[in-house]
mmCIF file of C-alpha atoms and ligand atoms in Angstrom:
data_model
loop_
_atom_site.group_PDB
_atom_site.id
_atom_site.type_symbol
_atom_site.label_atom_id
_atom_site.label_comp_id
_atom_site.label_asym_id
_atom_site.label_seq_id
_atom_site.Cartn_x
_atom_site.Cartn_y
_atom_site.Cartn_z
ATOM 1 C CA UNK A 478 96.008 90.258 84.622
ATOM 2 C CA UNK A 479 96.852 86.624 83.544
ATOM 3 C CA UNK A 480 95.920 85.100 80.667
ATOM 4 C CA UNK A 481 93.131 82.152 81.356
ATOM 5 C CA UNK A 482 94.681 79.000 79.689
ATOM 6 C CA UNK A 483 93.408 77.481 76.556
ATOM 7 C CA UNK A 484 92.754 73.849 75.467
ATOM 8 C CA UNK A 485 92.480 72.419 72.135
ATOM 9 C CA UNK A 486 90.483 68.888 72.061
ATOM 10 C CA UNK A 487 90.288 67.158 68.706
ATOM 11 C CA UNK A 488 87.412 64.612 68.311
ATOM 12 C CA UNK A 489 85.204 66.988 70.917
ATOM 13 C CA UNK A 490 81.716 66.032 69.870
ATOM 14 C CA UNK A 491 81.151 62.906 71.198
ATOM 15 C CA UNK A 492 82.488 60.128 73.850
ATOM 16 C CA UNK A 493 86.001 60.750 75.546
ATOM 17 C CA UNK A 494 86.112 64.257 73.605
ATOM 18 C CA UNK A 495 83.174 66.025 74.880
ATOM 19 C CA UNK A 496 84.543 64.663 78.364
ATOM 20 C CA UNK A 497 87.752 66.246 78.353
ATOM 21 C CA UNK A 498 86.102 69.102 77.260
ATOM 22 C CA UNK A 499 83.688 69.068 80.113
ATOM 23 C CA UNK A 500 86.623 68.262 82.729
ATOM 24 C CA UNK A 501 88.892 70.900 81.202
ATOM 25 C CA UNK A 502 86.006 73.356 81.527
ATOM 26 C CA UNK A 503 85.179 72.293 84.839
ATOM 27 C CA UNK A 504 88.874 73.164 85.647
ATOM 28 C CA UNK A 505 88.818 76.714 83.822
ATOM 29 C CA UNK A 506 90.268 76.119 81.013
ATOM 30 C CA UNK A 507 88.560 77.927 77.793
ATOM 31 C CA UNK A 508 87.985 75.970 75.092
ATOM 32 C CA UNK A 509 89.057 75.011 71.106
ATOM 33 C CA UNK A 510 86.723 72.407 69.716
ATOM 34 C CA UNK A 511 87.483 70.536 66.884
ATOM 35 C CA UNK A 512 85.256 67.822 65.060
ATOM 36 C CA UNK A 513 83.783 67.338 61.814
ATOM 37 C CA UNK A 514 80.083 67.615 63.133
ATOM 38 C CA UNK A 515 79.382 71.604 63.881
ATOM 39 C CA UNK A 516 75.777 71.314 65.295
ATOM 40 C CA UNK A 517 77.142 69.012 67.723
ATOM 41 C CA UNK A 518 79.951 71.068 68.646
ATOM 42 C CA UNK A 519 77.721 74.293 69.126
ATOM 43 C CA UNK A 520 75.342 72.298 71.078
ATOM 44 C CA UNK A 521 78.252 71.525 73.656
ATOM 45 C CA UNK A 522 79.979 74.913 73.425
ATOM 46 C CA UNK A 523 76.619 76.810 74.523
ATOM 47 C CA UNK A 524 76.406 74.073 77.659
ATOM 48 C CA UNK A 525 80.155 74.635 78.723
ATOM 49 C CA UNK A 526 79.633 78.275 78.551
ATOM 50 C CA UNK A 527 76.884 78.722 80.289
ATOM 51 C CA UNK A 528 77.832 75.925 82.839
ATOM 52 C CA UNK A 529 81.067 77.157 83.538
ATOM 53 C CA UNK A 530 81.446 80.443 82.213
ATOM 54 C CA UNK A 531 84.508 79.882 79.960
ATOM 55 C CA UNK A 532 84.951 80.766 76.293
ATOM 56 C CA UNK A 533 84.427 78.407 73.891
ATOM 57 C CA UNK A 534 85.733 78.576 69.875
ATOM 58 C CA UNK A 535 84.421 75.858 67.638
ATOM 59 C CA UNK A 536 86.712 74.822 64.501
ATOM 60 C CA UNK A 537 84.809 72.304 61.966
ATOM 61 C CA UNK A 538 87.797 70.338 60.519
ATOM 62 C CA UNK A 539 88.290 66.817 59.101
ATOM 63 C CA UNK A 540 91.016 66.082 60.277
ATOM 64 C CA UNK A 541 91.837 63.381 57.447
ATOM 65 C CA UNK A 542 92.192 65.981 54.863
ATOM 66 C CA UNK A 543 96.011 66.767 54.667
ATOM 67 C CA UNK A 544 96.545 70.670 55.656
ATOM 68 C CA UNK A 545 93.890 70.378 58.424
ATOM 69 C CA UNK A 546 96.104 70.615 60.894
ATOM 70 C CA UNK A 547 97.861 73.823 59.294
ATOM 71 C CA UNK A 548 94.857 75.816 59.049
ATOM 72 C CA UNK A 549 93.637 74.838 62.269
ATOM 73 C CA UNK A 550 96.989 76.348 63.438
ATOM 74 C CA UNK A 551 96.628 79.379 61.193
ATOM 75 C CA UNK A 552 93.250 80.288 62.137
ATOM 76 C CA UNK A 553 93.838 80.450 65.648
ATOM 77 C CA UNK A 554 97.404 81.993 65.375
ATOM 78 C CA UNK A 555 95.255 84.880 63.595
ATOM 79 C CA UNK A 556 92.821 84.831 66.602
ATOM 80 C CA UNK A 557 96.020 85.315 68.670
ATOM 81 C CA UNK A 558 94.596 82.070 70.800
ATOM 82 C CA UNK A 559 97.336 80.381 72.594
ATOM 83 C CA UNK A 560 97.009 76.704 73.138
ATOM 84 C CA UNK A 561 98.383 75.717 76.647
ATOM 85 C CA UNK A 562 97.175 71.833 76.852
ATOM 86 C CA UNK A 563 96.238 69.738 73.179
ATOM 87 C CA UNK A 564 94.056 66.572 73.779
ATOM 88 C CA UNK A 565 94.968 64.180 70.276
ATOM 89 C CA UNK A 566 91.393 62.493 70.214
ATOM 90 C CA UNK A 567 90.275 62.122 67.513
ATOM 91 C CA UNK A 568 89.816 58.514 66.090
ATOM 92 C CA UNK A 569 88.096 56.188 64.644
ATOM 93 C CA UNK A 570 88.255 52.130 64.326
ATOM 94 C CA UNK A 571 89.498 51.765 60.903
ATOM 95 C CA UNK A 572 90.091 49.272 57.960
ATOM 96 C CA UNK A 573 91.862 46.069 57.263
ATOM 97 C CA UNK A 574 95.228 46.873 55.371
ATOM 98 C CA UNK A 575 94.989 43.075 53.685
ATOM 99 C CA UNK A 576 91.414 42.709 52.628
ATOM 100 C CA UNK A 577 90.349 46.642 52.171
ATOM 101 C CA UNK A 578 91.495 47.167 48.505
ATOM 102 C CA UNK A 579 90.992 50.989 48.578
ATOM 103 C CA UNK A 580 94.248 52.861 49.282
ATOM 104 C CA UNK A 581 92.989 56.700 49.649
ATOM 105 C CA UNK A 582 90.884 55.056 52.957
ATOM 106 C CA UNK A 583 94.033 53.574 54.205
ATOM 107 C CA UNK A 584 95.924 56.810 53.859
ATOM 108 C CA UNK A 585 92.874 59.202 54.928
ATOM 109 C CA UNK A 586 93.176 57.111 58.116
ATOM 110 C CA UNK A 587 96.640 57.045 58.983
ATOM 111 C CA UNK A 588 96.483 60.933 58.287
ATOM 112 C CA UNK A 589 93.736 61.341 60.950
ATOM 113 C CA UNK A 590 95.235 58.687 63.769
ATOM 114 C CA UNK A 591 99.034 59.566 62.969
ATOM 115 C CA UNK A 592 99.674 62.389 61.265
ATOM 116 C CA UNK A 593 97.487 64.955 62.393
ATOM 117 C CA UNK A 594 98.973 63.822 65.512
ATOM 118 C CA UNK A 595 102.251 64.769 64.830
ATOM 119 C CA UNK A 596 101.386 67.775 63.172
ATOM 120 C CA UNK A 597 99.827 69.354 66.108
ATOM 121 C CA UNK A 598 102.174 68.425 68.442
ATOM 122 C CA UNK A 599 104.839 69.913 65.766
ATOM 123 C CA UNK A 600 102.322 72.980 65.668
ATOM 124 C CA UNK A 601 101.780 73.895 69.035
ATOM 125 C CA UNK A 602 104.314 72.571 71.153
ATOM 126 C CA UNK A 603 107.248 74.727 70.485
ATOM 127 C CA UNK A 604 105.023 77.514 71.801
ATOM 128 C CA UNK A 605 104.767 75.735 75.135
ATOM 129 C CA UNK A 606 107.937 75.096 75.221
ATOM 130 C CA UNK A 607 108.951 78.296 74.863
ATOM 131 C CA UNK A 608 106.451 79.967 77.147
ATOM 132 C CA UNK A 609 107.326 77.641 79.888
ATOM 133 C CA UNK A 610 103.928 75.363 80.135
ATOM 134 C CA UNK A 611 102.187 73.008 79.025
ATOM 135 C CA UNK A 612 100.259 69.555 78.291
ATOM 136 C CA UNK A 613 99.811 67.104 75.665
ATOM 137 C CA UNK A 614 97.913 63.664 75.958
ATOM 138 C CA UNK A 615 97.512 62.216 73.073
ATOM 139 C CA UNK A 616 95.153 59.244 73.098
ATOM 140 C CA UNK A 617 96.409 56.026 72.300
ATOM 141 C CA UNK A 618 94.611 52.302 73.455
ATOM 142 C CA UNK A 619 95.622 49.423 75.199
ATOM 143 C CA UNK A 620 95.524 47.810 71.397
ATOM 144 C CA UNK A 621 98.747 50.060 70.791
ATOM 145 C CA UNK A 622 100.434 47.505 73.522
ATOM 146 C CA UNK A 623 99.553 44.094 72.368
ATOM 147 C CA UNK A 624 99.325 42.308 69.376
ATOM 148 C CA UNK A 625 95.971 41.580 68.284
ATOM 149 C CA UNK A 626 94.549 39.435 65.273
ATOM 150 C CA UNK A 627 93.416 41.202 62.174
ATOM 151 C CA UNK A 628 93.079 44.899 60.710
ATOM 152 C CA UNK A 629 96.461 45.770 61.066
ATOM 153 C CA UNK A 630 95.727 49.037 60.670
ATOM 154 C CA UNK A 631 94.589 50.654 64.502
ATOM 155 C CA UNK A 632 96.861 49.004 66.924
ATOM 156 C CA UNK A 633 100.344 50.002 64.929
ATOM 157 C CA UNK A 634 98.999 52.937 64.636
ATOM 158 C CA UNK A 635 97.966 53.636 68.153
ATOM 159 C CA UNK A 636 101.662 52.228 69.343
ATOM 160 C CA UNK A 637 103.044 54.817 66.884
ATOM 161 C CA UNK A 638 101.572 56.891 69.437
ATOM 162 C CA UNK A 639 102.990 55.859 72.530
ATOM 163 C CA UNK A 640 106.164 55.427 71.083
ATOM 164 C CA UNK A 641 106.236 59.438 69.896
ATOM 165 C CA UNK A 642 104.534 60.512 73.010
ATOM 166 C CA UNK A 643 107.403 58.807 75.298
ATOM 167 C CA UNK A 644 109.777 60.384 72.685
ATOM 168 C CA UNK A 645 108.177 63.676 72.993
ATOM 169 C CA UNK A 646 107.921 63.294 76.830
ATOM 170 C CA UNK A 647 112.120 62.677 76.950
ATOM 171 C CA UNK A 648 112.721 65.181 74.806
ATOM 172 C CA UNK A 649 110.877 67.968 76.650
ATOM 173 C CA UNK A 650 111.810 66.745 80.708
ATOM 174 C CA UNK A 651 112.296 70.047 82.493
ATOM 175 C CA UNK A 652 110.509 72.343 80.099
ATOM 176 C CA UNK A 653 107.187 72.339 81.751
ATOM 177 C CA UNK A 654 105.638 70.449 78.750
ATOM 178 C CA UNK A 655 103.960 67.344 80.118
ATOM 179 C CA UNK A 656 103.017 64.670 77.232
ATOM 180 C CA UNK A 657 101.404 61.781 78.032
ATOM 181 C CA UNK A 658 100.002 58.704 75.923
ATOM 182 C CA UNK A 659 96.699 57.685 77.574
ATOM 183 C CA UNK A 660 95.883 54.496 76.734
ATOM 184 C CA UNK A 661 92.496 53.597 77.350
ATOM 185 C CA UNK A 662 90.870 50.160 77.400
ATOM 186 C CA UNK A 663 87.299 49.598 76.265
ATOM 187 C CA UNK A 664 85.445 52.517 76.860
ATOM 188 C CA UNK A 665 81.627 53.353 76.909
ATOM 189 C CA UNK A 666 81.569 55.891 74.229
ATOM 190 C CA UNK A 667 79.875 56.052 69.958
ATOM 191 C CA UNK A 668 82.884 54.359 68.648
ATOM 192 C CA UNK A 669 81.836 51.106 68.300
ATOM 193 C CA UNK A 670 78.856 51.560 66.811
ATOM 194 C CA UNK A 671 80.173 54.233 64.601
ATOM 195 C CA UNK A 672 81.945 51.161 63.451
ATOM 196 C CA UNK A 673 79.623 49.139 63.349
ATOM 197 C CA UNK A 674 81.134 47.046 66.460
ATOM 198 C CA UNK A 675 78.054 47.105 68.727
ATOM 199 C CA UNK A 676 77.287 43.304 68.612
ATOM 200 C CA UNK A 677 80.582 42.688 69.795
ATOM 201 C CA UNK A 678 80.290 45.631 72.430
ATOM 202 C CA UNK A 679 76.900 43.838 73.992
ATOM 203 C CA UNK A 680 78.642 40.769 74.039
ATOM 204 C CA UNK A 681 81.605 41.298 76.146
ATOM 205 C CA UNK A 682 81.411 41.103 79.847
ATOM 206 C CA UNK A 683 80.632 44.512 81.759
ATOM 207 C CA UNK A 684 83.918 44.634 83.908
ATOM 208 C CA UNK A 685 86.067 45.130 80.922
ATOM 209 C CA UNK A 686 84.184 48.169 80.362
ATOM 210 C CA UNK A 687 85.059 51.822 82.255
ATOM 211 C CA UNK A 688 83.233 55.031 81.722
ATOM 212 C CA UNK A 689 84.691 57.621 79.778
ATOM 213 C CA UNK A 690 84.527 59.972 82.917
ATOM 214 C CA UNK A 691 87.008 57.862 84.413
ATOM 215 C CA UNK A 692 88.811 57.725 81.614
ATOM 216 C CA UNK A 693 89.383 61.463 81.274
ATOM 217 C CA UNK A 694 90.197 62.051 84.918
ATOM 218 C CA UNK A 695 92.855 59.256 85.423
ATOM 219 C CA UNK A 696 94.403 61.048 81.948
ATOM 220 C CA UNK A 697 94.147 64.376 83.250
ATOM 221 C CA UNK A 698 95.596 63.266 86.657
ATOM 222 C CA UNK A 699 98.629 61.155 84.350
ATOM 223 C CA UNK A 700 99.788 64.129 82.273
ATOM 224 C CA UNK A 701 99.818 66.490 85.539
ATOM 225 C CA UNK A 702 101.972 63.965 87.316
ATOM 226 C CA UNK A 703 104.195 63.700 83.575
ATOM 227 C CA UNK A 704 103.665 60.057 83.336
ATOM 228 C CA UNK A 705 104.312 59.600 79.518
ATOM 229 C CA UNK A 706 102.633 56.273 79.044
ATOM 230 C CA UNK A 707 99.573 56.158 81.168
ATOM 231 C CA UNK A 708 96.855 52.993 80.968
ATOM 232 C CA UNK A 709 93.435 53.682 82.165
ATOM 233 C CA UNK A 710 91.729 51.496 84.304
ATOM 234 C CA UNK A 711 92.968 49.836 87.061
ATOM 235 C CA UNK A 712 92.154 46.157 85.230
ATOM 236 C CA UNK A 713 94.594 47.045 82.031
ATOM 237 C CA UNK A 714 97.127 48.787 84.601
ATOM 238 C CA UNK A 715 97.177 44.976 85.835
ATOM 239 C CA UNK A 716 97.454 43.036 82.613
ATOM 240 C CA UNK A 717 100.055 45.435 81.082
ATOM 241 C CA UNK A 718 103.190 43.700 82.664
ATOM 242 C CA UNK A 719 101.833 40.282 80.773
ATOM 243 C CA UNK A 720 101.188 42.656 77.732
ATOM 244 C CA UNK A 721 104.663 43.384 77.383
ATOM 245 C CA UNK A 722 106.033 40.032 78.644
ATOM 246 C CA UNK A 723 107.790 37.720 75.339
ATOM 247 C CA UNK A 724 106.112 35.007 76.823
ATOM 248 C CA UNK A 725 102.727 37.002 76.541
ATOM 249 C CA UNK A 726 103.253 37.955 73.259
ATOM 250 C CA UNK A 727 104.304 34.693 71.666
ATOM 251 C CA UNK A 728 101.333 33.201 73.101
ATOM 252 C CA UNK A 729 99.004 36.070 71.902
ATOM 253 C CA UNK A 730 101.089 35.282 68.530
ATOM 254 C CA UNK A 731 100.441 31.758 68.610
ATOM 255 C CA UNK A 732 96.594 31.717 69.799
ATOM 256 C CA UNK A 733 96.272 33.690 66.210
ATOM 257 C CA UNK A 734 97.209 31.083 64.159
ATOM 258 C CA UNK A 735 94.739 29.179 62.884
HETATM 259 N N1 NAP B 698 85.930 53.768 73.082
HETATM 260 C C1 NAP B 698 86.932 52.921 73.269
HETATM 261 O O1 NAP B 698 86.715 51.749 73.673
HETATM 262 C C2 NAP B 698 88.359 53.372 73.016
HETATM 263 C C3 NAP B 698 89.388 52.567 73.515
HETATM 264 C C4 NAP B 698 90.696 52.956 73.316
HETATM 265 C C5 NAP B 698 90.971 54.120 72.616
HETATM 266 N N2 NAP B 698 89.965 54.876 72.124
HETATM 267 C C6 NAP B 698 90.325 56.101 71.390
HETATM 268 O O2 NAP B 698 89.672 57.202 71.976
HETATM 269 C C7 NAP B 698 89.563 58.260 71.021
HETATM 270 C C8 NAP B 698 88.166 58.852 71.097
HETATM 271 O O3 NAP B 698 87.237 57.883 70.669
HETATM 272 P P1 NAP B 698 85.812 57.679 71.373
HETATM 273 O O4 NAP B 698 85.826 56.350 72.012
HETATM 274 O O5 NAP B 698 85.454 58.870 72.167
HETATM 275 O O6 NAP B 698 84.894 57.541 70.058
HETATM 276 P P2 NAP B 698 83.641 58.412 69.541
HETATM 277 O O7 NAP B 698 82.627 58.581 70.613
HETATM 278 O O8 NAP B 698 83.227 57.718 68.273
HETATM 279 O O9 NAP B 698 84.296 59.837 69.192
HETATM 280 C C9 NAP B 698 85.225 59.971 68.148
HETATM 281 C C10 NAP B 698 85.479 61.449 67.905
HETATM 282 O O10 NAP B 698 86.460 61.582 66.865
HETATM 283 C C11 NAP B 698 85.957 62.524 65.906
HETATM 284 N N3 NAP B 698 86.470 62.230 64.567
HETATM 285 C C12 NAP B 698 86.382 61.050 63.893
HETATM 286 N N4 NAP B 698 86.895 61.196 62.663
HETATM 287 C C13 NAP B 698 87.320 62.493 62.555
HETATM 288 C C14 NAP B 698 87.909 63.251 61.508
HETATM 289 N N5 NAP B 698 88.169 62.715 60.308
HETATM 290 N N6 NAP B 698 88.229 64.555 61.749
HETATM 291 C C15 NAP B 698 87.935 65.123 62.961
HETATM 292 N N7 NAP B 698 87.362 64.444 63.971
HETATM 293 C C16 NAP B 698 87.051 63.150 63.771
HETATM 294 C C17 NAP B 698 84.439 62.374 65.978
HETATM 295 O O11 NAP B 698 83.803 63.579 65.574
HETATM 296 P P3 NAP B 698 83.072 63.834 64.168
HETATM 297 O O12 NAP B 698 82.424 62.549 63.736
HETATM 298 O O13 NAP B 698 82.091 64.927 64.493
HETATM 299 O O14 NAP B 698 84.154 64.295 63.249
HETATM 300 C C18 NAP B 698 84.238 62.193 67.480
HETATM 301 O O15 NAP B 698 84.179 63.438 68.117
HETATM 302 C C19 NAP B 698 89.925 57.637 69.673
HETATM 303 O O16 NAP B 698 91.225 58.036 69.307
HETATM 304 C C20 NAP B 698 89.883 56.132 69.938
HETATM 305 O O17 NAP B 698 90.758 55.425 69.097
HETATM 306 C C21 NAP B 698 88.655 54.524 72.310
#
């Protein structure tokens, strides 16, 4: 009998998490849920399993904390759980490297948005590889392609994540490991309120918005096709050519100054 595929999904309890765990579901895959909030991750669990019958493990983990990662690994390598496809979610909007005076936030952050990252994908992709299959997307942001004014701190890191996921994707051709960078534009989900960002949210225009639904299948559909840099949204697939454009930047660059 063959073994039903597994996927690990960090940041599963709310917004674009809890919808690739609802696609992946949907598509048979069982399930490794990872979040800090438990009662939010059972409450999902019990609705994928009953909805479409797949197994579901739940893994509480703050994924800040240096050694997460590791015992993440550990625990399911003792569970003999296999991880075929690892969604990097997980993330949150982050400080201002200039005017946020307290270090250990600064470094709990880049832990959670880069280095867990790269931990996992050190973790769990060498098993892939050497089984034959997999797939990685790792969620980046349009914000990791353009230069934006202030904070400093969640654009570099999100382009540290395209740049390693077009690394990984090079690295890996032929091997049936797919990685892909999905980079998502502004996205109805809790993260802007979580950071306290819902002013600004209501007072943006509607069309720059895209459900997370759409989202997760235009990332899903990326990292089966192994496109390694994907943008979601057919609006920020448009803009990205004047995103990476000199001329673009400079003027991005410029417009900053005040
Ligand atoms: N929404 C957008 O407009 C947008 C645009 C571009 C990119 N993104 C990216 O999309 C990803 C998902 O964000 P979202 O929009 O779905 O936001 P969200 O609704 O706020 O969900 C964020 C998820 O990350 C988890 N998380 C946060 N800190 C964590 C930690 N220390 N350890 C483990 N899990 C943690 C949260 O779970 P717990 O609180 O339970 O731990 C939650 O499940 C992020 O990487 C974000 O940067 C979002």
């Amino acid at each position: 009998m063959t073994r039903k595929r597994t996927a690990l999904i960090t940041g599963a309890s709310a917004g674009l998490g809890a919808e690739f765990a609802r696609q992946l579901a949907a598509a048979g895959y069982n399930l490794v849920l990872v979040a800090r909030r438990r009662d939010k991750l059972e409450a999902l669990a019990a609705d994928l399993h009953q909805q479409f019958g797949v197994d579901v493990l739940i893994e509480a983990a703050d994924l800040s904390e240096q050694g997460a990662p590791r015992a993440l690994f550990d625990a399911l390598h003792a569970g003999n759980t296999e991880v075929d496809f690892l969604v990097n979610n997980a993330g949150v909007a982050g400080s201002d490297l200039l005017t946020d005076r307290d270090w250990d936030e600064h470094r709990a952050f880049f832990q959670l948005m880069m280095l867990a990252v790269a931990e996992l994908c050190h973790l769990f992709i060498p098993g892939m590889r050497e089984r034959g299959f997999g797939r990685v997307i790792n969620v980046a942001s349009v914000a990791g392609r353009i230069p934006r004014v202030g904070g400093c701190n969640y654009g570099p890191s999100k382009a540290y994540l395209i740049a390693l996921s077009e690394d990984l994707a090079v690295t890996l051709h032929g091997s049936g490991v797919n990685v892909c960078a999905l980079c998502p534009g502004y996205t109805h989900t809790d993260f802007h309120s979580t950071a306290g960002l819902q002013d600004m949210k209501d007072a943006m225009p509607g069309f720059l918005w895209y459900d997370a639904a759409v989202v997760v299948r235009e990332g899903l559909w990326a990292v089966e096709r192994g496109k390694p840099i994907y943008l979601s949204g057919r609006l920020y697939r448009w803009l990205d050519p004047l995103f990476q454009s000199l001329l673009t930047r400079r003027l991005f660059r410029l417009a900053s100054r005040h």
